[in-house]
PDB file of C-alpha atoms and ligand atoms in Angstrom:
ATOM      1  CA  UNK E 183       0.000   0.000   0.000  1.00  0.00           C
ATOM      2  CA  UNK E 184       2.890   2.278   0.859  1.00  0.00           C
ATOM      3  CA  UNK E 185       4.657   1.169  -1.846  1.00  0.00           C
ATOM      4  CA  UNK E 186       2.150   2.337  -4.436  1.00  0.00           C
ATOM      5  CA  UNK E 187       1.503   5.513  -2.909  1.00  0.00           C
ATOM      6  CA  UNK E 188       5.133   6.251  -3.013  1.00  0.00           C
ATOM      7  CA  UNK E 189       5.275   4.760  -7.018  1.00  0.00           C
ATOM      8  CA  UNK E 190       1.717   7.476  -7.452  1.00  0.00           C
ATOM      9  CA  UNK E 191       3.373  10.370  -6.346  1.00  0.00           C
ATOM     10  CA  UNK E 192       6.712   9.722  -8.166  1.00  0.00           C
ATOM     11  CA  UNK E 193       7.427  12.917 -10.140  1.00  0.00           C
ATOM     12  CA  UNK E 194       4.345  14.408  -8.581  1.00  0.00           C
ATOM     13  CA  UNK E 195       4.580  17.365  -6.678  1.00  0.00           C
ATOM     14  CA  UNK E 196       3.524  17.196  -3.313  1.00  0.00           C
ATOM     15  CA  UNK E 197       2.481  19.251  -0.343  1.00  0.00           C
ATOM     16  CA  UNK E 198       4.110  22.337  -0.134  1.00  0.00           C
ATOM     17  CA  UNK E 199       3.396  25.242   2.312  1.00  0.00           C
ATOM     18  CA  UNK E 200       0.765  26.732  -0.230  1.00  0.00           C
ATOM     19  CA  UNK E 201      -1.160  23.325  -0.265  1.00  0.00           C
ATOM     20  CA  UNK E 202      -0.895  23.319   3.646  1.00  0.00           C
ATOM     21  CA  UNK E 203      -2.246  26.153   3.808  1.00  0.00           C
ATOM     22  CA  UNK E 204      -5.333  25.597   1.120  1.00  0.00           C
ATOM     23  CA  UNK E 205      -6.150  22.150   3.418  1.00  0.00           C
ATOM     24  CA  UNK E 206      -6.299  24.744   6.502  1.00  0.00           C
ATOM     25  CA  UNK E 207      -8.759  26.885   5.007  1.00  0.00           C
ATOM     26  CA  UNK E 208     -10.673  24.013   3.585  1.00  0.00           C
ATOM     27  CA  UNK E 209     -10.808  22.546   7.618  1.00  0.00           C
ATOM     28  CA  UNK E 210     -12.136  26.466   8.626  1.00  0.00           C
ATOM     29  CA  UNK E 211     -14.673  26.371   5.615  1.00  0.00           C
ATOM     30  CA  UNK E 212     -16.098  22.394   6.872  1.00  0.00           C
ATOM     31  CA  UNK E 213     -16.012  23.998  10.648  1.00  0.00           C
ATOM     32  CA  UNK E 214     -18.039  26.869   9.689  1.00  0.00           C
ATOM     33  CA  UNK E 215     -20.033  25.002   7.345  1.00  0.00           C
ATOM     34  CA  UNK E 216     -20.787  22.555  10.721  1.00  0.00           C
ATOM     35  CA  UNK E 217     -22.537  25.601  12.503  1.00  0.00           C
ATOM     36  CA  UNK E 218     -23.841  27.590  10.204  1.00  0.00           C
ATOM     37  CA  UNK E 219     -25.144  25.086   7.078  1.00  0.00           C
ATOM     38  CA  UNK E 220     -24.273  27.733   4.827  1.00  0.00           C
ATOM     39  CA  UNK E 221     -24.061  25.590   1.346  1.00  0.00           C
ATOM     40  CA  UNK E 222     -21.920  27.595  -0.162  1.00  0.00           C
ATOM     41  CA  UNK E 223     -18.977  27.284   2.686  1.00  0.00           C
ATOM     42  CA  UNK E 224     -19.261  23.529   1.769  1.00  0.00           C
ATOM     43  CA  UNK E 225     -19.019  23.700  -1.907  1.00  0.00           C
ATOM     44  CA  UNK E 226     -16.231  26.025  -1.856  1.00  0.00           C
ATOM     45  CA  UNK E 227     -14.278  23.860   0.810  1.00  0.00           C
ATOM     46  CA  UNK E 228     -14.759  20.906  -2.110  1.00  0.00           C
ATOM     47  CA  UNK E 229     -13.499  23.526  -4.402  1.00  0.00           C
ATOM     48  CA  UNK E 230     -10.445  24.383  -2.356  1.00  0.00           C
ATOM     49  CA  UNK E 231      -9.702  19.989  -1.549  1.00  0.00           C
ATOM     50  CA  UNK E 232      -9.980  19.339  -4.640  1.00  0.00           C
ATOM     51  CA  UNK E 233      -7.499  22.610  -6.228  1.00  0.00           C
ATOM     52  CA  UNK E 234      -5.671  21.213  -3.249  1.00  0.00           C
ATOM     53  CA  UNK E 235      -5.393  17.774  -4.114  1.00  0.00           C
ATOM     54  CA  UNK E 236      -4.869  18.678  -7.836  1.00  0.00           C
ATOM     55  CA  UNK E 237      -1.775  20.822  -6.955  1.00  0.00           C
ATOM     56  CA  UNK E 238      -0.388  17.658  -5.095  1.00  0.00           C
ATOM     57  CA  UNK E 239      -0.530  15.692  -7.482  1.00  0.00           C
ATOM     58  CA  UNK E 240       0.657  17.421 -10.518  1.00  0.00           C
ATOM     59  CA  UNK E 241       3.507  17.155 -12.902  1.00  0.00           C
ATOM     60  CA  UNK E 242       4.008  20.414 -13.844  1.00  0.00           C
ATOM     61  CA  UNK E 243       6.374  20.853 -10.972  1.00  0.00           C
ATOM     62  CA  UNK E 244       8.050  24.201 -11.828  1.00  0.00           C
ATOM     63  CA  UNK E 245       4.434  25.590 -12.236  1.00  0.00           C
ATOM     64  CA  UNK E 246       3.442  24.630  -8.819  1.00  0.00           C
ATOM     65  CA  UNK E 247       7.021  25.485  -7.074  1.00  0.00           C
ATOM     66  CA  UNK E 248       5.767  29.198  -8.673  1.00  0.00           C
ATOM     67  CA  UNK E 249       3.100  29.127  -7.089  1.00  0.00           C
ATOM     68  CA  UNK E 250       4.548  28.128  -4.348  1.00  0.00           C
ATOM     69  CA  UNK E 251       6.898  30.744  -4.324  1.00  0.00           C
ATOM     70  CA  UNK E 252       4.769  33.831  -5.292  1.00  0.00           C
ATOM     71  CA  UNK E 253       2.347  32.506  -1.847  1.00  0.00           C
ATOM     72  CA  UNK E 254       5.291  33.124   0.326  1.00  0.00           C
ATOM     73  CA  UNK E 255       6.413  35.938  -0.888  1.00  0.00           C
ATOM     74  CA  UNK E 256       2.622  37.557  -0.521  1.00  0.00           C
ATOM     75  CA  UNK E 257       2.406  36.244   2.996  1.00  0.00           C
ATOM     76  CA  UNK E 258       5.562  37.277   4.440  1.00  0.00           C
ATOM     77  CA  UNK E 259       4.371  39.873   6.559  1.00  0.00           C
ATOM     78  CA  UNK E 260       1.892  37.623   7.976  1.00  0.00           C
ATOM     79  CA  UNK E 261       4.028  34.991   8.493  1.00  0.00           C
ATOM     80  CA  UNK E 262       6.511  36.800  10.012  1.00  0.00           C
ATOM     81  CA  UNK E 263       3.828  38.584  12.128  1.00  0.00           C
ATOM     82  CA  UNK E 264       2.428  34.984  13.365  1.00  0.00           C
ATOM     83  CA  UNK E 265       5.967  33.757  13.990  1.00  0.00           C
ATOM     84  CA  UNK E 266       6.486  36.375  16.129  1.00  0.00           C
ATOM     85  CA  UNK E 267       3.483  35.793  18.289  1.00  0.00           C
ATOM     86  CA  UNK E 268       4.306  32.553  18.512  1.00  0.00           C
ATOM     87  CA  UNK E 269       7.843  33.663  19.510  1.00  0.00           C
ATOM     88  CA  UNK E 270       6.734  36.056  22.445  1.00  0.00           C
ATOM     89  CA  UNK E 271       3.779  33.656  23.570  1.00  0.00           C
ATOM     90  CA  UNK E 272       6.679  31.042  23.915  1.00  0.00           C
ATOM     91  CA  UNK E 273       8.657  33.763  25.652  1.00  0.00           C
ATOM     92  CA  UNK E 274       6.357  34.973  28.132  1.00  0.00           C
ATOM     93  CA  UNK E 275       6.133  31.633  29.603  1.00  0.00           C
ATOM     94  CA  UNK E 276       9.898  31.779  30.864  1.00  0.00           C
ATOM     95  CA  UNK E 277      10.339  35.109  30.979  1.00  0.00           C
ATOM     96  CA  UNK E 278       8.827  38.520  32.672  1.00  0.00           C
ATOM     97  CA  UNK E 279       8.999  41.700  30.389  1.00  0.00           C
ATOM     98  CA  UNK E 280       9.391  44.584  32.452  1.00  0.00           C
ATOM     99  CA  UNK E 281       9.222  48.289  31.448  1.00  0.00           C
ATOM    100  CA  UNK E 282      11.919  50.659  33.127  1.00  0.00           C
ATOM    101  CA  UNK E 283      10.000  53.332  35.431  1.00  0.00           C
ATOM    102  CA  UNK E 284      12.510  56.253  34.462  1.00  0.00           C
ATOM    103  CA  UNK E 285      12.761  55.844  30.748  1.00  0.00           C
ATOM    104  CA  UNK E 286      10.170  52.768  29.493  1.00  0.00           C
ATOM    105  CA  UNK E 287      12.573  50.699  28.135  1.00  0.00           C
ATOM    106  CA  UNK E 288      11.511  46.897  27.868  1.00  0.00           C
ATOM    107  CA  UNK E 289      13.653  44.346  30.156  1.00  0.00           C
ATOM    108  CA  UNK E 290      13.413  40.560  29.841  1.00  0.00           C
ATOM    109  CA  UNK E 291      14.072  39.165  33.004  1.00  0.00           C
ATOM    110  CA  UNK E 292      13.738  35.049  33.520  1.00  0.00           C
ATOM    111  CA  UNK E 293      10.561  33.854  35.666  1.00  0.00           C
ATOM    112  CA  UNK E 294      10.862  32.460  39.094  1.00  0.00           C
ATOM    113  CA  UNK E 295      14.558  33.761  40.803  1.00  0.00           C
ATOM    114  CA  UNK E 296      12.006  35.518  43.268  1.00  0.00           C
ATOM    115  CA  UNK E 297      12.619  39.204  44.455  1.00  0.00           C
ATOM    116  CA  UNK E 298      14.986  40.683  41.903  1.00  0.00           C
ATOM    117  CA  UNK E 299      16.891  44.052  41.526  1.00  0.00           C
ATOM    118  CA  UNK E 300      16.919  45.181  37.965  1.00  0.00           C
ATOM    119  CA  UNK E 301      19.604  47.557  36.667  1.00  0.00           C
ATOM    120  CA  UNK E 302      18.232  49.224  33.351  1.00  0.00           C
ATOM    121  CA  UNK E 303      20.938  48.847  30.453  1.00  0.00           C
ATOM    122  CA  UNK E 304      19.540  52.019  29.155  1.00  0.00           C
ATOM    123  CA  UNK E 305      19.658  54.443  31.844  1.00  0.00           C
ATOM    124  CA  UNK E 306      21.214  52.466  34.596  1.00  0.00           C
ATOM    125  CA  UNK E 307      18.588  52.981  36.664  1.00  0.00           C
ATOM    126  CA  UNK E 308      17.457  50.468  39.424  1.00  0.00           C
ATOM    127  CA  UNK E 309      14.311  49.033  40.237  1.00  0.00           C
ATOM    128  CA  UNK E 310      13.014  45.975  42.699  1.00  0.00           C
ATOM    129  CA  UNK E 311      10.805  43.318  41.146  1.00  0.00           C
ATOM    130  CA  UNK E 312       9.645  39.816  42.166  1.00  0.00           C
ATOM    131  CA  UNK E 313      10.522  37.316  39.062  1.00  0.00           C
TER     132      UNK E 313
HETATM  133 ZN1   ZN J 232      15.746  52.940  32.009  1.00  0.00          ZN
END
């Protein structure tokens, strides 16, 4: 079984961060769809799996690398925006971000040393806070 799968997609394209992200908004088209039996979410979730399964499984692999290419270059605002959310919400679980009271300017200081004295690396001011 795997076997064939991997001899049907030989020289096929594949997923690709485009097609991930097609499948995504097909899943949020289905969701909606689920609450709010809105035909027309539905067929254009179909629409969207099945321009989604027809860019995996094409040949004209330059064509779809394009495409590819011209999606992440659109999106790379948004990406980068997301990745940084997901940076800071990873962030804020280890670390504190504290704003100097003299002249505002953001400290990262690690969670849980306790009660902590901050020196500002702007202004050199110093300032108590528990961790
Ligand atoms: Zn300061």
């Amino acid at each position: 079984m795997r076997r064939r799968l991997e001899e049907f997609m030989q020289g096929r394209y594949g997923a690709d961060e485009f097609s991930r992200f097609i499948m995504a908004v097909t899943l949020v088209l289905l969701i909606l769809n689920m609450f709010t039996r809105i035909p027309l979410l539905y067929l254009l979730a179909l629409v969207l799996l099945g321009y989604g399964y027809f860019r995996m499984f094409s040949r004209n692999i330059s064509k779809r690398s394009s495409e590819n290419y011209a999606y992440l270059q659109k999106t790379e605002r948004i990406r980068a925006w997301f990745d940084k959310m997901k940076r800071r919400i990873v962030q804020s679980r280890e670390y504190h971000i504290y704003k100097c009271p003299s002249c505002g300017q953001k400290i990262r200081v690690p969670r849980g040393k306790g009660k902590i004295c901050i020196t500002c690396p702007k202004c050199r001011k110093e300032f108590e806070k528990r961790s």
